Amino acid sequence: MPQDTAWENEYKRPQLVTKDAKPQKDVLRFLKFLRKNANIDLENLNVLDLGSGTGRNANYLAERGNSAVGLEISATAVELAKSRAREMGLKVDYRLQSIGEKFPFDDGAFDIALDVTSSNSLNEKERDVYLSETHRVLKSGGYFFVKALCKDGDKNAKALIKNNPGPERDTYINKDMNLVERVFARQDFVDFYSKYFEVFSLEKKTNYTRFKGQSYKRNFWLAYLKRK
Ligand SMILES: C[S@@+](CC[C@H](N)C(=O)[O-])C[C@H]1O[C@@H](n2cnc3c(N)ncnc32)[C@H](O)[C@@H]1O
């Protein structure tokens, strides 16, 4: 099944994805870091949310006086994000578009980009486009927050790669969603993002996901990146 169909089906009958309207906690921590450590006033910024889902992070940033754009592959998620923005009296530019294809924006159009567990399901070719495009549309010195699936110390990820291998390196088929996902070992993550970004903070975090009454432990990378 194509990856976009898998995501669309997930939003129509959610099993794993959240429809929570509150901003993601790791995003809030990143924004606090920008305020305190990078002296960035979180107002009047242009923010790009990659894989914006139902808009919890982009709407939060728009509510605080920033101009937000969300790219998202699921039409159901885009519609929900738009209606939530409308209810909140916000103007947020949500577009149905893959983050693995060229972005329809000018060079240096954004101050900040977010990828909150969205690029895991890109294939390698798309992932290269996603990275070079994010670099192109960010201003020099712009910041990029990435939360991505981590392979290191994640027994579930290793079992999935062994039992349901995907077509590319460190991928597996998530059979519940019919989705191929990529996990990153630390060095692979650093090598990939360092092509275009300075990785100035990289932290491993464990989250527990509940699915069909069971709790699954998964590891994530939380990366603070700065455009080179
Ligand atoms: C785990 S959800 C996270 C959503 C959102 N970032 C959040 O924090 O609520 C991953 C999101 O990425 C989107 N996505 C996956 N592949 C994508 C692609 N190629 N282009 C755009 N969005 C994509 C999915 O539809 C989904 O909304």
Short mmCIF file of N, CA and C in Angstrom, two decimals, residues 24-26 29 117 147-157 203-210 215-222:
data_model
loop_
_atom_site.label_atom_id
_atom_site.label_comp_id
_atom_site.label_asym_id
_atom_site.label_seq_id
_atom_site.Cartn_x
_atom_site.Cartn_y
_atom_site.Cartn_z
N GLN A 24 2.91 19.63 20.98
CA GLN A 24 3.73 18.52 21.47
C GLN A 24 4.77 19.04 22.49
N LYS A 25 4.94 18.30 23.59
CA LYS A 25 5.80 18.77 24.68
C LYS A 25 7.24 19.01 24.25
N ASP A 26 7.77 18.16 23.37
CA ASP A 26 9.16 18.33 22.94
C ASP A 26 9.31 19.59 22.07
N ARG A 29 9.53 22.48 24.49
CA ARG A 29 10.87 22.53 25.08
C ARG A 29 11.87 23.18 24.08
N THR A 117 8.21 13.70 14.16
CA THR A 117 7.98 12.29 13.74
C THR A 117 7.23 12.17 12.41
N LYS A 147 12.16 15.38 15.50
CA LYS A 147 11.92 14.23 16.39
C LYS A 147 11.75 13.02 15.48
N ALA A 148 12.64 12.04 15.65
CA ALA A 148 12.63 10.90 14.72
C ALA A 148 12.82 9.58 15.45
N LEU A 149 12.36 8.52 14.83
CA LEU A 149 12.49 7.19 15.45
C LEU A 149 13.96 6.78 15.57
N CYS A 150 14.31 6.25 16.73
CA CYS A 150 15.70 5.90 17.04
C CYS A 150 15.84 4.39 17.11
N LYS A 151 16.94 3.89 16.57
CA LYS A 151 17.18 2.44 16.59
C LYS A 151 17.91 2.03 17.88
N ASP A 152 18.79 2.89 18.34
CA ASP A 152 19.68 2.53 19.45
C ASP A 152 18.89 2.23 20.72
N GLY A 153 19.11 1.05 21.27
CA GLY A 153 18.48 0.67 22.54
C GLY A 153 16.99 0.39 22.43
N ASP A 154 16.47 0.32 21.20
CA ASP A 154 15.03 0.10 21.03
C ASP A 154 14.79 -1.36 20.59
N LYS A 155 14.41 -2.19 21.56
CA LYS A 155 14.22 -3.63 21.26
C LYS A 155 13.08 -3.83 20.28
N ASN A 156 12.02 -3.02 20.39
CA ASN A 156 10.89 -3.16 19.47
C ASN A 156 11.31 -2.87 18.03
N ALA A 157 12.12 -1.80 17.86
CA ALA A 157 12.58 -1.45 16.51
C ALA A 157 13.44 -2.58 15.93
N GLU A 203 19.53 14.33 21.58
CA GLU A 203 19.16 13.65 22.82
C GLU A 203 18.29 12.44 22.47
N LYS A 204 18.49 11.36 23.23
CA LYS A 204 17.63 10.18 23.03
C LYS A 204 16.54 10.18 24.10
N LYS A 205 15.32 9.92 23.68
CA LYS A 205 14.22 9.95 24.63
C LYS A 205 13.33 8.71 24.44
N THR A 206 12.84 8.19 25.55
CA THR A 206 11.94 7.04 25.46
C THR A 206 10.50 7.49 25.67
N ASN A 207 9.63 7.02 24.80
CA ASN A 207 8.19 7.26 24.97
C ASN A 207 7.47 5.92 24.97
N TYR A 208 6.34 5.89 25.62
CA TYR A 208 5.52 4.68 25.61
C TYR A 208 4.27 4.94 24.78
N THR A 209 4.02 4.04 23.81
CA THR A 209 2.84 4.17 22.96
C THR A 209 1.85 3.08 23.34
N ARG A 210 0.60 3.43 23.53
CA ARG A 210 -0.40 2.40 23.82
C ARG A 210 -1.11 2.02 22.53
N SER A 215 1.31 -1.63 25.93
CA SER A 215 2.20 -0.48 25.94
C SER A 215 3.52 -0.84 25.25
N TYR A 216 3.92 -0.04 24.29
CA TYR A 216 5.17 -0.29 23.56
C TYR A 216 6.17 0.81 23.86
N LYS A 217 7.40 0.38 24.17
CA LYS A 217 8.47 1.34 24.48
C LYS A 217 9.19 1.66 23.17
N ARG A 218 9.29 2.92 22.82
CA ARG A 218 10.01 3.31 21.61
C ARG A 218 10.96 4.46 21.94
N ASN A 219 12.10 4.43 21.28
CA ASN A 219 13.09 5.50 21.46
C ASN A 219 13.02 6.50 20.31
N PHE A 220 13.31 7.74 20.64
CA PHE A 220 13.27 8.82 19.65
C PHE A 220 14.53 9.67 19.77
N TRP A 221 14.92 10.25 18.65
CA TRP A 221 15.95 11.30 18.66
C TRP A 221 15.25 12.65 18.72
N LEU A 222 15.75 13.50 19.60
CA LEU A 222 15.31 14.89 19.62
C LEU A 222 16.51 15.72 19.19
#
